Protein backbone atom coordinates (compact mmCIF):
# COMPACT_ATOMS: atom_id res chain seq x y z
CA UNK A 1 0.00 0.00 0.00
CA UNK A 2 2.70 2.52 1.00
CA UNK A 3 4.80 3.83 -1.87
CA UNK A 4 8.52 4.62 -1.61
CA UNK A 5 9.39 8.27 -1.35
CA UNK A 6 11.65 9.55 -4.09
CA UNK A 7 14.17 12.39 -3.89
CA UNK A 8 15.47 15.35 -5.82
CA UNK A 9 18.94 15.24 -7.41
CA UNK A 10 20.27 17.12 -4.38
CA UNK A 11 19.08 14.30 -2.12
CA UNK A 12 16.05 16.04 -0.59
CA UNK A 13 12.89 13.96 -0.18
CA UNK A 14 9.82 15.03 -2.13
CA UNK A 15 6.12 14.34 -1.48
CA UNK A 16 4.64 11.23 -3.07
CA UNK A 17 1.92 13.31 -4.72
CA UNK A 18 1.61 16.91 -5.79
CA UNK A 19 -1.15 19.04 -4.28
CA UNK A 20 -2.51 20.19 -7.65
CA UNK A 21 -5.80 18.93 -9.11
CA UNK A 22 -4.14 15.93 -10.73
CA UNK A 23 -2.45 14.91 -7.49
CA UNK A 24 -5.70 15.22 -5.55
CA UNK A 25 -7.51 13.02 -8.11
CA UNK A 26 -4.82 10.36 -7.90
CA UNK A 27 -4.91 10.51 -4.10
CA UNK A 28 -8.67 9.99 -4.00
CA UNK A 29 -8.45 7.00 -6.31
CA UNK A 30 -5.66 5.35 -4.29
CA UNK A 31 -7.53 5.74 -1.01
CA UNK A 32 -10.92 4.74 -2.44
CA UNK A 33 -9.53 1.65 -4.18
CA UNK A 34 -7.84 0.54 -0.96
CA UNK A 35 -11.10 0.96 0.94
CA UNK A 36 -12.99 -1.19 -1.55
CA UNK A 37 -10.41 -3.95 -1.08
CA UNK A 38 -9.51 -3.63 2.60
CA UNK A 39 -12.07 -1.41 4.33
CA UNK A 40 -12.77 -2.30 7.96
CA UNK A 41 -16.19 -3.14 9.36
CA UNK A 42 -17.35 -2.01 12.78
CA UNK A 43 -20.79 -2.25 14.42
CA UNK A 44 -21.12 1.55 14.63
CA UNK A 45 -20.62 1.71 10.85
CA UNK A 46 -23.42 -0.75 10.19
CA UNK A 47 -26.48 1.48 10.21
CA UNK A 48 -26.02 2.98 13.67
CA UNK A 49 -28.37 5.85 14.49
CA UNK A 50 -26.94 9.29 15.37
CA UNK A 51 -26.90 8.52 19.09
CA UNK A 52 -24.96 5.31 18.44
CA UNK A 53 -22.48 7.26 16.33
CA UNK A 54 -22.01 9.83 19.09
CA UNK A 55 -21.41 7.09 21.68
CA UNK A 56 -18.84 5.44 19.40
CA UNK A 57 -16.92 8.68 18.91
CA UNK A 58 -16.68 9.22 22.67
CA UNK A 59 -15.40 5.67 23.12
CA UNK A 60 -12.91 5.88 20.27
CA UNK A 61 -11.09 8.91 21.68
CA UNK A 62 -7.60 7.59 22.49
CA UNK A 63 -8.86 4.00 22.65
CA UNK A 64 -8.15 1.15 20.24
CA UNK A 65 -11.01 0.09 18.01
CA UNK A 66 -10.68 -3.54 19.10
CA UNK A 67 -11.56 -2.62 22.66
CA UNK A 68 -14.45 -0.39 21.63
CA UNK A 69 -15.90 -3.23 19.54
CA UNK A 70 -16.65 -5.18 22.71
CA UNK A 71 -18.02 -2.20 24.70
CA UNK A 72 -20.16 -0.36 22.17
CA UNK A 73 -22.83 -3.07 21.57
CA UNK A 74 -23.32 -3.54 25.32
CA UNK A 75 -23.73 0.20 25.87
CA UNK A 76 -26.21 0.51 23.04
CA UNK A 77 -28.20 -2.43 24.34
CA UNK A 78 -28.35 -0.94 27.81
CA UNK A 79 -28.73 2.75 26.89
CA UNK A 80 -30.09 2.92 23.32
CA UNK A 81 -31.20 6.56 23.58
CA UNK A 82 -29.97 9.77 25.23
CA UNK A 83 -32.97 9.64 27.57
CA UNK A 84 -32.06 6.17 28.84
CA UNK A 85 -28.49 7.20 29.68
CA UNK A 86 -29.72 10.42 31.27
CA UNK A 87 -31.90 8.36 33.64
CA UNK A 88 -28.97 6.16 34.65
CA UNK A 89 -26.74 6.97 37.60
CA UNK A 90 -23.20 8.16 37.01
CA UNK A 91 -22.05 5.19 39.08
CA UNK A 92 -23.71 2.77 36.63
CA UNK A 93 -22.21 4.61 33.67
CA UNK A 94 -18.70 4.54 35.16
CA UNK A 95 -19.06 0.86 36.02
CA UNK A 96 -20.00 0.06 32.42
CA UNK A 97 -17.17 2.30 31.15
CA UNK A 98 -14.52 0.59 33.29
CA UNK A 99 -11.71 -0.66 31.05
CA UNK A 100 -12.08 2.03 28.38
CA UNK A 101 -9.94 4.55 30.25
CA UNK A 102 -10.21 8.33 30.48
CA UNK A 103 -13.29 8.16 32.74
CA UNK A 104 -13.99 11.85 32.20
CA UNK A 105 -15.37 10.85 28.80
CA UNK A 106 -18.14 8.85 30.50
CA UNK A 107 -19.06 11.91 32.56
CA UNK A 108 -19.13 14.11 29.44
CA UNK A 109 -21.17 11.53 27.55
CA UNK A 110 -23.74 11.43 30.33
CA UNK A 111 -23.92 15.23 30.37
CA UNK A 112 -24.39 15.18 26.60
CA UNK A 113 -27.27 12.75 27.04
CA UNK A 114 -28.97 15.11 29.49
CA UNK A 115 -28.64 18.14 27.20
CA UNK A 116 -29.75 16.24 24.10
CA UNK A 117 -32.76 14.83 25.96
CA UNK A 118 -33.74 18.16 27.52
CA UNK A 119 -32.88 20.69 24.81
CA UNK A 120 -33.02 18.74 21.53
CA UNK A 121 -35.97 16.42 22.11
CA UNK A 122 -33.68 13.41 22.28
CA UNK A 123 -32.28 14.01 18.79
CA UNK A 124 -28.52 14.40 18.31
CA UNK A 125 -27.78 17.77 16.63
CA UNK A 126 -26.91 17.48 12.96
CA UNK A 127 -24.51 20.39 12.49
CA UNK A 128 -20.93 20.63 13.77
CA UNK A 129 -21.58 24.08 15.22
CA UNK A 130 -24.30 22.75 17.53
CA UNK A 131 -22.39 19.59 18.41
CA UNK A 132 -19.30 21.58 19.39
CA UNK A 133 -21.30 23.23 22.17
CA UNK A 134 -21.91 19.90 23.91
CA UNK A 135 -19.64 18.70 26.75
CA UNK A 136 -16.55 16.78 25.69
CA UNK A 137 -16.97 17.49 21.96
CA UNK A 138 -14.20 19.39 20.20
CA UNK A 139 -13.69 20.36 16.58
CA UNK A 140 -12.77 16.86 15.44
CA UNK A 141 -15.64 15.08 17.25
CA UNK A 142 -18.17 17.67 16.07
CA UNK A 143 -17.17 17.18 12.43
CA UNK A 144 -16.96 13.40 12.75
CA UNK A 145 -20.35 12.97 14.43
CA UNK A 146 -22.07 15.24 11.89
CA UNK A 147 -20.40 13.36 9.05
CA UNK A 148 -20.93 9.79 10.25
CA UNK A 149 -24.40 10.35 11.71
CA UNK A 150 -25.87 12.59 8.99
CA UNK A 151 -23.42 12.39 6.06
CA UNK A 152 -22.67 16.07 6.59
CA UNK A 153 -19.82 17.23 4.27
CA UNK A 154 -17.35 18.41 6.89
CA UNK A 155 -13.57 18.02 6.68
CA UNK A 156 -11.83 17.12 9.92
CA UNK A 157 -8.53 15.74 11.19
CA UNK A 158 -7.76 12.85 13.50
CA UNK A 159 -4.66 10.75 13.95
CA UNK A 160 -5.20 8.32 11.04
CA UNK A 161 -6.35 11.00 8.62
CA UNK A 162 -3.35 13.13 9.59
CA UNK A 163 -1.04 10.17 8.89
CA UNK A 164 -2.46 9.70 5.37
CA UNK A 165 -2.03 13.34 4.44
CA UNK A 166 1.50 13.51 5.80
CA UNK A 167 2.42 10.33 3.94
CA UNK A 168 1.24 11.54 0.53
CA UNK A 169 1.64 15.32 0.48
CA UNK A 170 4.59 16.25 2.71
CA UNK A 171 8.28 15.45 2.40
CA UNK A 172 9.10 14.98 6.06
CA UNK A 173 11.74 17.70 6.13
CA UNK A 174 9.92 19.76 8.81
CA UNK A 175 7.03 19.50 11.29
CA UNK A 176 3.66 20.03 9.59
CA UNK A 177 0.76 21.86 11.23
CA UNK A 178 -2.87 20.81 10.86
CA UNK A 179 -3.60 24.23 9.36
CA UNK A 180 -1.55 23.11 6.33
CA UNK A 181 -3.38 19.80 6.05
CA UNK A 182 -6.96 21.03 6.38
CA UNK A 183 -7.09 22.91 3.03
CA UNK A 184 -5.99 19.72 1.24
CA UNK A 185 -8.71 17.77 3.02
CA UNK A 186 -11.29 20.35 1.95
CA UNK A 187 -10.20 19.99 -1.68
CA UNK A 188 -10.23 16.19 -1.53
CA UNK A 189 -13.58 15.95 0.29
CA UNK A 190 -16.19 13.75 -1.34
CA UNK A 191 -19.26 15.91 -0.83
CA UNK A 192 -21.67 13.28 -2.15
CA UNK A 193 -20.57 10.59 0.29
CA UNK A 194 -18.35 12.18 2.96
CA UNK A 195 -19.15 9.41 5.43
CA UNK A 196 -17.58 6.64 3.38
CA UNK A 197 -14.72 8.88 2.25
CA UNK A 198 -13.68 9.54 5.84
CA UNK A 199 -13.94 5.85 6.68
CA UNK A 200 -11.59 5.23 3.75
CA UNK A 201 -9.12 7.86 4.96
CA UNK A 202 -9.11 6.46 8.48
CA UNK A 203 -8.65 2.90 7.31
CA UNK A 204 -5.78 3.84 5.00
CA UNK A 205 -4.06 5.67 7.84
CA UNK A 206 -4.52 2.74 10.23
CA UNK A 207 -2.97 0.40 7.63
CA UNK A 208 -0.01 2.74 7.13
CA UNK A 209 0.81 2.65 10.82
CA UNK A 210 0.87 -1.15 10.80
CA UNK A 211 3.13 -1.41 7.76
CA UNK A 212 5.88 1.00 8.70
CA UNK A 213 6.90 4.01 10.80
CA UNK A 214 3.95 6.18 11.80
CA UNK A 215 3.80 9.19 9.43
CA UNK A 216 2.06 11.07 12.23
CA UNK A 217 5.46 11.68 13.80
CA UNK A 218 6.00 14.30 11.10
CA UNK A 219 3.18 16.40 12.59
CA UNK A 220 3.93 19.49 14.63
CA UNK A 221 1.15 18.29 16.95
CA UNK A 222 2.61 14.82 17.56
CA UNK A 223 3.02 14.02 21.25
CA UNK A 224 4.48 10.77 22.54
CA UNK A 225 2.06 9.53 25.18
CA UNK A 226 3.59 8.89 28.57
CA UNK A 227 3.28 5.49 30.21
CA UNK A 228 0.09 4.64 32.07
CA UNK A 229 1.42 2.44 34.87
CA UNK A 230 2.29 4.48 37.93
CA UNK A 231 0.88 7.65 36.37
CA UNK A 232 -1.48 10.18 37.92
CA UNK A 233 -4.05 9.05 35.35
CA UNK A 234 -3.84 5.49 36.67
CA UNK A 235 -4.27 6.75 40.23
CA UNK A 236 -7.45 8.62 39.24
CA UNK A 237 -8.81 5.56 37.48
CA UNK A 238 -8.01 3.23 40.38
CA UNK A 239 -9.64 5.63 42.83
CA UNK A 240 -12.84 5.82 40.79
CA UNK A 241 -12.89 2.05 40.33
CA UNK A 242 -12.62 1.52 44.09
CA UNK A 243 -15.62 3.78 44.70
CA UNK A 244 -17.66 2.16 41.94
CA UNK A 245 -16.96 -1.42 43.01
CA UNK A 246 -16.77 -1.08 46.81
CA UNK A 247 -18.96 1.90 47.56
CA UNK A 248 -18.52 5.15 49.55
CA UNK A 249 -15.64 5.56 51.97
CA UNK A 250 -13.63 8.05 53.96
CA UNK A 251 -10.41 9.19 52.34
CA UNK A 252 -8.02 7.01 54.36
CA UNK A 253 -10.21 3.94 53.93
CA UNK A 254 -10.41 4.65 50.22
CA UNK A 255 -6.64 4.99 49.97
CA UNK A 256 -6.20 1.67 51.77
CA UNK A 257 -8.27 -0.02 49.07
CA UNK A 258 -5.77 0.88 46.35
CA UNK A 259 -3.02 -1.55 45.40
CA UNK A 260 -0.79 1.35 44.32
CA UNK A 261 -1.92 4.44 46.26
CA UNK A 262 1.21 6.44 45.40
CA UNK A 263 2.28 9.41 47.48
CA UNK A 264 -0.29 10.70 49.93
CA UNK A 265 -0.19 14.16 48.38
CA UNK A 266 -0.90 12.71 44.92
CA UNK A 267 -3.82 10.68 46.28
CA UNK A 268 -5.47 13.75 47.78
CA UNK A 269 -4.75 15.76 44.64
CA UNK A 270 -6.47 13.09 42.53
CA UNK A 271 -9.41 12.94 44.91
CA UNK A 272 -9.80 16.72 44.88
CA UNK A 273 -9.57 16.82 41.07
CA UNK A 274 -12.36 14.25 40.78
CA UNK A 275 -14.48 16.24 43.23
CA UNK A 276 -13.96 19.49 41.32
CA UNK A 277 -14.91 17.73 38.08
CA UNK A 278 -18.19 16.58 39.71
CA UNK A 279 -17.33 12.90 39.35
CA UNK A 280 -17.00 12.43 43.10
CA UNK A 281 -18.98 14.04 45.92
CA UNK A 282 -17.99 14.44 49.58
CA UNK A 283 -20.33 14.73 52.55
CA UNK A 284 -19.22 14.64 56.20
CA UNK A 285 -15.87 13.29 55.13
CA UNK A 286 -17.33 10.39 53.11
CA UNK A 287 -16.64 10.20 49.37
CA UNK A 288 -18.93 8.62 46.78
CA UNK A 289 -19.63 8.70 43.07
CA UNK A 290 -21.74 11.79 42.45
XYZ file of C-alpha atoms in Angstrom:
290
model
C 0.000 0.000 0.000
C 2.701 2.525 1.002
C 4.801 3.833 -1.867
C 8.519 4.616 -1.614
C 9.392 8.267 -1.346
C 11.651 9.546 -4.091
C 14.170 12.388 -3.893
C 15.473 15.354 -5.819
C 18.943 15.237 -7.406
C 20.269 17.121 -4.376
C 19.076 14.300 -2.118
C 16.048 16.038 -0.591
C 12.887 13.960 -0.179
C 9.819 15.034 -2.128
C 6.123 14.336 -1.477
C 4.644 11.229 -3.065
C 1.919 13.306 -4.718
C 1.606 16.913 -5.790
C -1.149 19.043 -4.280
C -2.505 20.187 -7.652
C -5.797 18.931 -9.114
C -4.136 15.927 -10.725
C -2.445 14.912 -7.486
C -5.705 15.216 -5.546
C -7.511 13.017 -8.110
C -4.822 10.365 -7.903
C -4.907 10.505 -4.100
C -8.673 9.994 -3.996
C -8.447 6.998 -6.309
C -5.656 5.347 -4.290
C -7.533 5.743 -1.010
C -10.924 4.740 -2.440
C -9.534 1.652 -4.182
C -7.842 0.540 -0.960
C -11.098 0.962 0.944
C -12.986 -1.186 -1.552
C -10.410 -3.953 -1.077
C -9.513 -3.630 2.597
C -12.072 -1.407 4.328
C -12.766 -2.297 7.956
C -16.192 -3.136 9.363
C -17.347 -2.013 12.776
C -20.785 -2.255 14.424
C -21.116 1.553 14.627
C -20.618 1.714 10.852
C -23.423 -0.749 10.190
C -26.479 1.479 10.207
C -26.017 2.983 13.673
C -28.374 5.849 14.494
C -26.942 9.286 15.371
C -26.903 8.516 19.091
C -24.962 5.309 18.440
C -22.483 7.259 16.329
C -22.006 9.835 19.086
C -21.405 7.093 21.677
C -18.836 5.436 19.398
C -16.922 8.685 18.911
C -16.679 9.223 22.668
C -15.400 5.673 23.116
C -12.905 5.879 20.267
C -11.095 8.911 21.678
C -7.599 7.590 22.491
C -8.863 3.998 22.653
C -8.152 1.150 20.245
C -11.015 0.090 18.015
C -10.679 -3.542 19.099
C -11.563 -2.625 22.661
C -14.453 -0.391 21.626
C -15.898 -3.234 19.536
C -16.652 -5.175 22.710
C -18.022 -2.202 24.695
C -20.163 -0.357 22.169
C -22.832 -3.065 21.571
C -23.322 -3.542 25.320
C -23.733 0.198 25.869
C -26.213 0.510 23.036
C -28.204 -2.433 24.344
C -28.352 -0.936 27.807
C -28.731 2.751 26.885
C -30.087 2.918 23.320
C -31.203 6.563 23.585
C -29.967 9.768 25.232
C -32.973 9.640 27.565
C -32.056 6.173 28.838
C -28.486 7.203 29.681
C -29.720 10.416 31.270
C -31.900 8.365 33.641
C -28.969 6.159 34.654
C -26.743 6.970 37.601
C -23.201 8.160 37.010
C -22.051 5.193 39.077
C -23.710 2.770 36.631
C -22.207 4.610 33.667
C -18.699 4.542 35.162
C -19.056 0.865 36.017
C -19.997 0.064 32.417
C -17.172 2.296 31.154
C -14.521 0.586 33.286
C -11.711 -0.661 31.050
C -12.078 2.035 28.380
C -9.937 4.549 30.248
C -10.211 8.335 30.479
C -13.286 8.163 32.737
C -13.986 11.848 32.203
C -15.367 10.847 28.798
C -18.142 8.854 30.495
C -19.060 11.913 32.558
C -19.129 14.110 29.441
C -21.173 11.528 27.546
C -23.737 11.431 30.329
C -23.920 15.231 30.368
C -24.390 15.180 26.601
C -27.266 12.755 27.038
C -28.966 15.112 29.492
C -28.636 18.143 27.200
C -29.754 16.237 24.098
C -32.762 14.830 25.960
C -33.743 18.161 27.518
C -32.881 20.693 24.806
C -33.022 18.739 21.535
C -35.968 16.422 22.108
C -33.677 13.407 22.278
C -32.276 14.014 18.790
C -28.522 14.398 18.306
C -27.782 17.767 16.628
C -26.914 17.475 12.957
C -24.510 20.388 12.489
C -20.926 20.629 13.768
C -21.576 24.081 15.220
C -24.304 22.747 17.529
C -22.393 19.587 18.409
C -19.301 21.575 19.385
C -21.295 23.231 22.168
C -21.908 19.898 23.906
C -19.640 18.697 26.755
C -16.552 16.785 25.687
C -16.966 17.489 21.963
C -14.201 19.393 20.201
C -13.689 20.359 16.583
C -12.773 16.858 15.437
C -15.636 15.083 17.251
C -18.169 17.666 16.065
C -17.169 17.179 12.432
C -16.955 13.405 12.747
C -20.346 12.969 14.434
C -22.070 15.238 11.889
C -20.398 13.357 9.048
C -20.927 9.792 10.254
C -24.396 10.352 11.707
C -25.871 12.595 8.994
C -23.422 12.387 6.060
C -22.667 16.075 6.587
C -19.822 17.230 4.272
C -17.351 18.411 6.892
C -13.575 18.018 6.681
C -11.831 17.117 9.924
C -8.533 15.742 11.188
C -7.765 12.853 13.503
C -4.663 10.748 13.950
C -5.197 8.319 11.044
C -6.350 11.004 8.620
C -3.350 13.125 9.585
C -1.036 10.167 8.887
C -2.463 9.695 5.366
C -2.032 13.339 4.443
C 1.503 13.513 5.800
C 2.416 10.329 3.937
C 1.240 11.539 0.525
C 1.641 15.317 0.483
C 4.589 16.246 2.707
C 8.278 15.451 2.396
C 9.096 14.977 6.063
C 11.743 17.702 6.126
C 9.922 19.757 8.810
C 7.032 19.498 11.294
C 3.660 20.034 9.585
C 0.762 21.859 11.228
C -2.874 20.812 10.860
C -3.603 24.231 9.359
C -1.553 23.110 6.335
C -3.376 19.799 6.055
C -6.962 21.031 6.375
C -7.088 22.915 3.026
C -5.990 19.725 1.242
C -8.712 17.768 3.017
C -11.286 20.353 1.955
C -10.199 19.990 -1.680
C -10.232 16.187 -1.525
C -13.579 15.950 0.292
C -16.194 13.747 -1.338
C -19.265 15.910 -0.833
C -21.674 13.280 -2.152
C -20.569 10.587 0.294
C -18.349 12.182 2.956
C -19.154 9.412 5.431
C -17.581 6.645 3.376
C -14.717 8.882 2.247
C -13.683 9.540 5.835
C -13.938 5.848 6.679
C -11.592 5.230 3.752
C -9.116 7.863 4.963
C -9.108 6.465 8.479
C -8.646 2.896 7.306
C -5.779 3.836 5.002
C -4.063 5.674 7.843
C -4.523 2.745 10.232
C -2.969 0.403 7.634
C -0.014 2.745 7.130
C 0.815 2.646 10.818
C 0.872 -1.152 10.800
C 3.127 -1.410 7.756
C 5.885 0.996 8.701
C 6.900 4.007 10.804
C 3.954 6.184 11.798
C 3.804 9.190 9.432
C 2.062 11.072 12.226
C 5.458 11.676 13.795
C 5.995 14.304 11.098
C 3.182 16.398 12.587
C 3.926 19.494 14.628
C 1.145 18.287 16.948
C 2.605 14.823 17.563
C 3.022 14.017 21.250
C 4.477 10.775 22.539
C 2.061 9.532 25.176
C 3.588 8.893 28.575
C 3.281 5.491 30.212
C 0.090 4.645 32.068
C 1.424 2.436 34.866
C 2.295 4.476 37.927
C 0.885 7.653 36.372
C -1.478 10.185 37.919
C -4.052 9.050 35.353
C -3.836 5.489 36.666
C -4.271 6.753 40.230
C -7.445 8.619 39.244
C -8.805 5.557 37.480
C -8.014 3.232 40.385
C -9.642 5.635 42.825
C -12.844 5.815 40.794
C -12.891 2.053 40.328
C -12.617 1.524 44.086
C -15.617 3.781 44.695
C -17.663 2.161 41.940
C -16.958 -1.423 43.006
C -16.768 -1.077 46.810
C -18.959 1.902 47.565
C -18.519 5.152 49.550
C -15.642 5.557 51.971
C -13.630 8.053 53.958
C -10.409 9.187 52.342
C -8.015 7.006 54.357
C -10.212 3.937 53.930
C -10.413 4.646 50.221
C -6.642 4.991 49.972
C -6.201 1.673 51.774
C -8.273 -0.021 49.075
C -5.769 0.881 46.350
C -3.017 -1.546 45.395
C -0.787 1.349 44.319
C -1.918 4.437 46.256
C 1.214 6.443 45.403
C 2.283 9.408 47.482
C -0.292 10.700 49.928
C -0.192 14.165 48.378
C -0.900 12.707 44.917
C -3.821 10.678 46.277
C -5.473 13.749 47.781
C -4.747 15.761 44.641
C -6.468 13.086 42.528
C -9.414 12.937 44.912
C -9.795 16.717 44.878
C -9.574 16.820 41.072
C -12.365 14.248 40.780
C -14.482 16.237 43.227
C -13.958 19.491 41.317
C -14.908 17.733 38.077
C -18.187 16.575 39.706
C -17.330 12.898 39.351
C -17.000 12.427 43.104
C -18.976 14.042 45.923
C -17.991 14.438 49.580
C -20.328 14.734 52.550
C -19.221 14.645 56.200
C -15.867 13.288 55.130
C -17.334 10.392 53.112
C -16.636 10.203 49.367
C -18.927 8.617 46.784
C -19.631 8.705 43.067
C -21.739 11.787 42.445
